[in-house]
C-alpha cells in the first residue's frame, strides 16, 4: 500500500514512522510512505500556503492551488487511491473504517493547518472527511498518524503470527480480555488460576466471559446486534452473565427501533 501525507510540517511524520511495527512494514516493503511538503508546491515568492478568508474574520485559510498541485504530485496514476481530509467534522474513525481503508492501493491523507482548507479544494478532490474524535487539534497531522497506524497493522503480513489482529479489541465486536504475565504473584495479587491450568478450552471460556463482562461494563453499545453461538451462550450462562447480556442486546435493539 502507498500512503501519502500532505502537510506543511513534514517533520511531524519522522519519528512515528521509525519505530516498531510501522518501521518494520516500511523496511519489509509492505508499505511505502510519502510525506509531501505542501509549501514546495506554492508558486509565489514567499511560498505562501495560506491567505485571509473571504468575508473577513480571524485566522487564515489554506490556499487551494498548492494543495491541488501537491495532490497531483502524490497521486499514483491508475491506482485505486482515496483522498482523505482529517477534520473534526468528518465521519468518526473506527476499526471498521480502518478495515475498509486497508483495501485501497493508495491513501492520500491531507493535513490542514490554520483555520482549515479552502472549500473548493475539499469539494473537488476529497473523497472522504474523517474525524478521530470529538476534539479540536492544531492540525490534521496527529489524526493522519492515528489513521495510518490503525490501517498499516491490518495489512497482510504486517503483524507477525504472535501479534495477530484477529484477537484485538473490536475485531470480533467485543473488548479484549485483560492480560497477565510473570510473576504469578505481584504485590499479593495472583494470576487467575485457570490461566495456569494448561486447559486451553477452559482458558478460552474464561477469556470469553472476561471480554463480555468488560464490554458490558465499559462499552455496552458494542453489544448491539451481537450474536453468540450456543456453546458461547452455555459458557455465559454458567458464568451467570447470560441474562444481563441478553437484556443489554434487547435494550439496544429497542433503542435503535425508536430512533428510526
Ligand atoms: C476545522 C473545522 C471546524 C469546523 C468545521 C470544519 C472544519 N474544518 C477544519 C479543518 O479542516 N481544520 C484544519 C485541521 C485546520 C485546523 C486544525 N485542523 C484540525 C483537524 N483540528 N482538529 C482536527 C481533527 C482531525 C481529525 N479528528 C479530530 C480533529
Short mmCIF file of C-alpha atoms and ligand atoms in Angstrom, two decimals:
data_model
loop_
_atom_site.label_atom_id
_atom_site.label_comp_id
_atom_site.label_asym_id
_atom_site.label_seq_id
_atom_site.Cartn_x
_atom_site.Cartn_y
_atom_site.Cartn_z
CA UNK A 1 0.00 0.00 0.00
CA UNK A 2 1.06 3.55 -0.73
CA UNK A 3 0.32 6.12 1.95
CA UNK A 4 0.97 9.77 1.14
CA UNK A 5 0.64 12.64 3.59
CA UNK A 6 0.20 16.26 2.51
CA UNK A 7 1.39 18.66 5.20
CA UNK A 8 3.22 21.91 5.83
CA UNK A 9 5.02 20.16 8.74
CA UNK A 10 6.69 17.08 7.21
CA UNK A 11 8.90 16.68 10.30
CA UNK A 12 5.81 15.57 12.21
CA UNK A 13 5.99 12.23 10.42
CA UNK A 14 9.64 11.41 11.02
CA UNK A 15 9.85 9.68 14.38
CA UNK A 16 6.38 8.00 14.42
CA UNK A 17 7.37 6.12 11.26
CA UNK A 18 10.72 4.99 12.64
CA UNK A 19 9.52 2.76 15.44
CA UNK A 20 8.09 -0.68 15.94
CA UNK A 21 5.68 -2.35 13.56
CA UNK A 22 5.37 0.61 11.18
CA UNK A 23 9.14 0.77 10.79
CA UNK A 24 9.30 -2.96 10.04
CA UNK A 25 6.46 -2.70 7.50
CA UNK A 26 8.45 0.02 5.72
CA UNK A 27 11.69 -2.00 5.79
CA UNK A 28 9.86 -5.10 4.51
CA UNK A 29 8.38 -3.08 1.64
CA UNK A 30 4.82 -3.82 2.80
CA UNK A 31 4.09 -0.09 2.66
CA UNK A 32 5.58 2.98 1.02
CA UNK A 33 5.00 6.28 2.76
CA UNK A 34 5.46 9.61 1.04
CA UNK A 35 5.46 12.83 3.03
CA UNK A 36 4.85 15.83 0.79
CA UNK A 37 5.54 19.38 1.86
CA UNK A 38 2.65 21.50 0.56
CA UNK A 39 4.89 24.56 0.75
CA UNK A 40 7.04 23.20 -2.07
CA UNK A 41 4.00 23.48 -4.33
CA UNK A 42 3.39 27.16 -3.67
CA UNK A 43 4.44 29.30 -6.62
CA UNK A 44 4.67 32.81 -5.19
CA UNK A 45 7.90 34.39 -3.99
CA UNK A 46 7.16 33.71 -0.31
CA UNK A 47 5.81 30.16 -0.78
CA UNK A 48 2.51 31.12 0.82
CA UNK A 49 0.18 28.21 1.58
CA UNK A 50 -2.42 30.30 3.43
CA UNK A 51 -4.36 33.51 2.86
CA UNK A 52 -7.02 35.67 4.55
CA UNK A 53 -10.59 34.38 4.49
CA UNK A 54 -13.06 35.99 2.08
CA UNK A 55 -15.80 37.66 4.12
CA UNK A 56 -13.33 38.61 6.79
CA UNK A 57 -12.79 37.14 10.23
CA UNK A 58 -10.00 35.65 12.27
CA UNK A 59 -7.18 33.45 11.07
CA UNK A 60 -6.04 32.14 7.74
CA UNK A 61 -7.25 29.55 5.25
CA UNK A 62 -5.13 27.10 3.25
CA UNK A 63 -4.99 28.12 -0.40
CA UNK A 64 -6.37 25.54 -2.84
CA UNK A 65 -3.70 25.68 -5.59
CA UNK A 66 -0.64 24.47 -3.60
CA UNK A 67 -2.84 21.69 -2.17
CA UNK A 68 -4.06 20.54 -5.59
CA UNK A 69 -0.57 20.66 -7.09
CA UNK A 70 0.80 18.69 -4.15
CA UNK A 71 -2.03 16.17 -4.52
CA UNK A 72 -1.31 15.65 -8.21
CA UNK A 73 2.35 15.03 -7.40
CA UNK A 74 1.45 12.49 -4.71
CA UNK A 75 -1.23 10.60 -6.64
CA UNK A 76 -0.22 7.34 -8.31
CA UNK A 77 -1.87 7.42 -11.74
CA UNK A 78 -4.13 4.44 -12.32
CA UNK A 79 -4.04 3.36 -8.68
CA UNK A 80 -7.19 2.91 -6.63
CA UNK A 81 -6.49 5.88 -4.38
CA UNK A 82 -8.57 7.51 -1.68
CA UNK A 83 -8.13 11.17 -0.72
CA UNK A 84 -8.88 11.75 2.97
CA UNK A 85 -9.13 15.05 4.80
CA UNK A 86 -8.65 14.88 8.57
CA UNK A 87 -11.11 17.24 10.19
CA UNK A 88 -13.35 17.48 13.25
CA UNK A 89 -16.48 17.49 11.02
CA UNK A 90 -15.58 14.20 9.37
CA UNK A 91 -17.17 10.80 9.88
CA UNK A 92 -15.89 9.25 13.09
CA UNK A 93 -12.99 6.84 12.57
CA UNK A 94 -13.37 3.30 13.90
CA UNK A 95 -11.98 -0.19 13.36
CA UNK A 96 -14.46 -0.96 10.59
CA UNK A 97 -13.35 2.15 8.70
CA UNK A 98 -9.70 1.12 9.16
CA UNK A 99 -10.54 -2.27 7.62
CA UNK A 100 -12.26 -0.60 4.66
CA UNK A 101 -9.36 1.82 4.07
CA UNK A 102 -6.86 -1.06 4.24
CA UNK A 103 -8.30 -2.40 0.97
CA UNK A 104 -7.22 0.61 -1.11
CA UNK A 105 -3.99 0.73 -3.10
CA UNK A 106 -3.19 4.29 -2.04
CA UNK A 107 -4.34 6.55 0.79
CA UNK A 108 -3.66 10.27 0.48
CA UNK A 109 -4.01 11.96 3.87
CA UNK A 110 -4.50 15.72 3.67
CA UNK A 111 -3.48 17.52 6.86
CA UNK A 112 -4.92 21.00 7.31
CA UNK A 113 -3.49 23.79 9.45
CA UNK A 114 -4.62 27.34 10.28
CA UNK A 115 -8.45 27.55 10.27
CA UNK A 116 -8.93 24.89 7.59
CA UNK A 117 -8.71 24.34 3.84
CA UNK A 118 -10.47 26.21 1.03
CA UNK A 119 -13.88 24.60 0.46
CA UNK A 120 -13.32 24.25 -3.31
CA UNK A 121 -10.31 22.02 -2.76
CA UNK A 122 -12.41 19.82 -0.48
CA UNK A 123 -15.27 19.60 -2.99
CA UNK A 124 -13.07 18.88 -5.96
CA UNK A 125 -10.57 16.43 -4.52
CA UNK A 126 -11.55 14.99 -1.13
CA UNK A 127 -13.21 11.54 -1.23
CA UNK A 128 -13.94 11.42 2.49
CA UNK A 129 -13.52 13.52 5.59
CA UNK A 130 -12.51 11.66 8.73
CA UNK A 131 -12.53 12.69 12.40
CA UNK A 132 -10.65 10.64 15.00
CA UNK A 133 -12.80 12.01 17.85
CA UNK A 134 -14.72 14.96 19.21
CA UNK A 135 -11.91 17.39 19.97
CA UNK A 136 -10.02 20.04 18.07
CA UNK A 137 -6.32 19.69 17.30
CA UNK A 138 -3.86 22.26 15.98
CA UNK A 139 -3.70 20.40 12.67
CA UNK A 140 -4.57 17.18 10.90
CA UNK A 141 -1.12 15.56 11.25
CA UNK A 142 -1.71 13.69 14.52
CA UNK A 143 -5.06 12.44 13.22
CA UNK A 144 -3.39 11.26 9.99
CA UNK A 145 -0.84 9.34 12.06
CA UNK A 146 -3.63 7.66 14.01
CA UNK A 147 -5.38 6.56 10.80
CA UNK A 148 -2.11 5.45 9.23
CA UNK A 149 -1.14 3.36 12.27
CA UNK A 150 -4.53 1.66 12.55
CA UNK A 151 -4.59 0.81 8.82
CA UNK A 152 -0.98 -0.40 8.49
CA UNK A 153 -1.28 -3.05 11.18
CA UNK A 154 -4.22 -4.59 9.28
CA UNK A 155 -2.28 -5.09 6.03
CA UNK A 156 -1.40 -8.68 5.11
CA UNK A 157 1.92 -9.80 6.59
CA UNK A 158 2.48 -6.69 8.70
CA UNK A 159 1.76 -8.34 12.05
CA UNK A 160 3.74 -11.47 12.85
CA UNK A 161 1.84 -14.63 13.83
CA UNK A 162 2.37 -13.84 17.52
CA UNK A 163 0.66 -10.45 17.16
CA UNK A 164 -2.35 -11.33 15.02
CA UNK A 165 -5.06 -8.70 14.61
CA UNK A 166 -7.86 -11.27 14.89
CA UNK A 167 -7.90 -11.21 18.70
CA UNK A 168 -7.83 -7.43 19.13
CA UNK A 169 -10.42 -5.42 20.89
CA UNK A 170 -13.19 -4.63 18.37
CA UNK A 171 -12.12 -7.28 15.82
CA UNK A 172 -14.86 -9.66 16.99
CA UNK A 173 -17.11 -6.89 18.33
CA UNK A 174 -16.02 -7.24 21.97
CA UNK A 175 -13.33 -5.60 24.06
CA UNK A 176 -10.28 -7.78 24.56
CA UNK A 177 -9.86 -9.65 27.84
CA UNK A 178 -7.22 -8.42 30.28
CA UNK A 179 -3.71 -9.88 30.23
CA UNK A 180 -1.28 -11.34 32.74
CA UNK A 181 2.39 -12.30 32.58
CA UNK A 182 5.04 -13.34 35.11
CA UNK A 183 5.38 -13.21 38.03
CA UNK A 184 2.49 -15.39 39.21
CA UNK A 185 2.07 -13.16 42.24
CA UNK A 186 2.63 -9.40 42.05
CA UNK A 187 2.15 -7.27 45.21
CA UNK A 188 -0.01 -10.00 46.73
CA UNK A 189 -2.20 -10.31 43.62
CA UNK A 190 -2.27 -13.73 41.97
CA UNK A 191 -2.93 -14.55 38.34
CA UNK A 192 -6.36 -16.22 37.85
CA UNK A 193 -5.86 -19.95 38.47
CA UNK A 194 -7.47 -21.09 35.20
CA UNK A 195 -4.77 -19.33 33.14
CA UNK A 196 -2.14 -21.57 34.76
CA UNK A 197 -4.14 -24.77 34.25
CA UNK A 198 -2.98 -25.57 30.71
CA UNK A 199 -6.63 -26.34 29.84
CA UNK A 200 -6.94 -24.35 26.59
CA UNK A 201 -10.72 -24.74 26.32
CA UNK A 202 -11.17 -23.54 29.90
CA UNK A 203 -8.87 -20.57 29.23
CA UNK A 204 -10.89 -19.69 26.10
CA UNK A 205 -14.15 -19.84 28.11
CA UNK A 206 -12.66 -17.70 30.88
CA UNK A 207 -11.48 -15.11 28.33
CA UNK A 208 -14.85 -15.03 26.60
CA UNK A 209 -16.56 -14.28 29.93
CA UNK A 210 -13.93 -11.65 30.76
CA UNK A 211 -14.44 -9.99 27.36
CA UNK A 212 -18.20 -9.98 27.66
CA UNK A 213 -18.20 -8.63 31.23
CA UNK A 214 -15.70 -5.89 30.33
CA UNK A 215 -17.78 -4.93 27.28
CA UNK A 216 -20.97 -4.85 29.37
CA UNK A 217 -19.30 -2.58 31.93
CA UNK A 218 -17.36 -0.28 29.61
CA UNK A 219 -18.92 -0.31 26.16
CA UNK A 220 -22.39 -1.90 26.20
CA UNK A 221 -23.07 -0.09 22.91
CA UNK A 222 -20.69 -2.56 21.20
CA UNK A 223 -23.09 -5.42 22.01
CA UNK A 224 -25.72 -4.08 19.60
CA UNK A 225 -26.65 -6.82 17.12
CA UNK A 226 -24.16 -9.24 18.74
CA UNK A 227 -24.85 -12.97 18.23
CA UNK A 228 -23.35 -15.74 20.35
CA UNK A 229 -23.10 -19.43 19.40
CA UNK A 230 -24.95 -22.00 21.53
CA UNK A 231 -21.60 -23.03 23.07
CA UNK A 232 -20.79 -19.41 23.93
CA UNK A 233 -24.27 -18.93 25.40
CA UNK A 234 -23.75 -22.00 27.58
CA UNK A 235 -20.43 -20.58 28.85
CA UNK A 236 -22.04 -17.21 29.56
CA UNK A 237 -24.99 -18.89 31.35
CA UNK A 238 -22.64 -20.91 33.55
CA UNK A 239 -20.78 -17.70 34.40
CA UNK A 240 -24.12 -16.11 35.37
CA UNK A 241 -23.94 -13.26 32.86
CA UNK A 242 -26.18 -14.51 30.02
CA UNK A 243 -29.35 -12.76 31.23
CA UNK A 244 -27.52 -9.46 31.58
CA UNK A 245 -26.08 -9.82 28.06
CA UNK A 246 -29.46 -10.69 26.51
CA UNK A 247 -31.09 -7.75 28.30
CA UNK A 248 -28.41 -5.36 27.06
CA UNK A 249 -28.73 -6.59 23.46
CA UNK A 250 -32.55 -6.37 23.62
CA UNK A 251 -32.44 -2.84 25.11
CA UNK A 252 -30.06 -1.69 22.36
CA UNK A 253 -32.32 -3.15 19.66
CA UNK A 254 -35.33 -1.31 21.17
CA UNK A 255 -33.40 1.95 21.34
CA UNK A 256 -32.46 1.53 17.69
CA UNK A 257 -36.05 0.87 16.56
CA UNK A 258 -37.19 4.00 18.39
CA UNK A 259 -34.55 6.05 16.57
CA UNK A 260 -35.78 5.05 13.10
C1 LIG B 1 -11.79 22.52 11.16
C2 LIG B 1 -13.14 22.71 11.19
C3 LIG B 1 -14.02 23.14 12.19
C4 LIG B 1 -15.38 23.26 11.88
C5 LIG B 1 -15.82 22.94 10.61
C6 LIG B 1 -14.91 22.48 9.62
C7 LIG B 1 -13.60 22.38 9.94
N1 LIG B 1 -12.57 22.00 9.18
C8 LIG B 1 -11.49 22.09 9.91
C9 LIG B 1 -10.19 21.76 9.41
O1 LIG B 1 -10.01 21.22 8.32
N2 LIG B 1 -9.19 22.13 10.23
C10 LIG B 1 -7.80 22.04 9.87
C11 LIG B 1 -7.16 20.88 10.56
C12 LIG B 1 -7.12 23.30 10.31
C13 LIG B 1 -7.24 23.49 11.80
C14 LIG B 1 -6.73 22.29 12.54
N3 LIG B 1 -7.20 21.08 12.00
C15 LIG B 1 -7.73 20.12 12.76
C16 LIG B 1 -8.04 18.82 12.42
N4 LIG B 1 -8.01 20.27 14.05
N5 LIG B 1 -8.53 19.14 14.53
C17 LIG B 1 -8.54 18.24 13.57
C18 LIG B 1 -9.05 16.92 13.75
C19 LIG B 1 -8.92 15.99 12.76
C20 LIG B 1 -9.44 14.72 12.96
N6 LIG B 1 -10.03 14.40 14.12
C21 LIG B 1 -10.14 15.29 15.10
C22 LIG B 1 -9.66 16.57 14.94
#
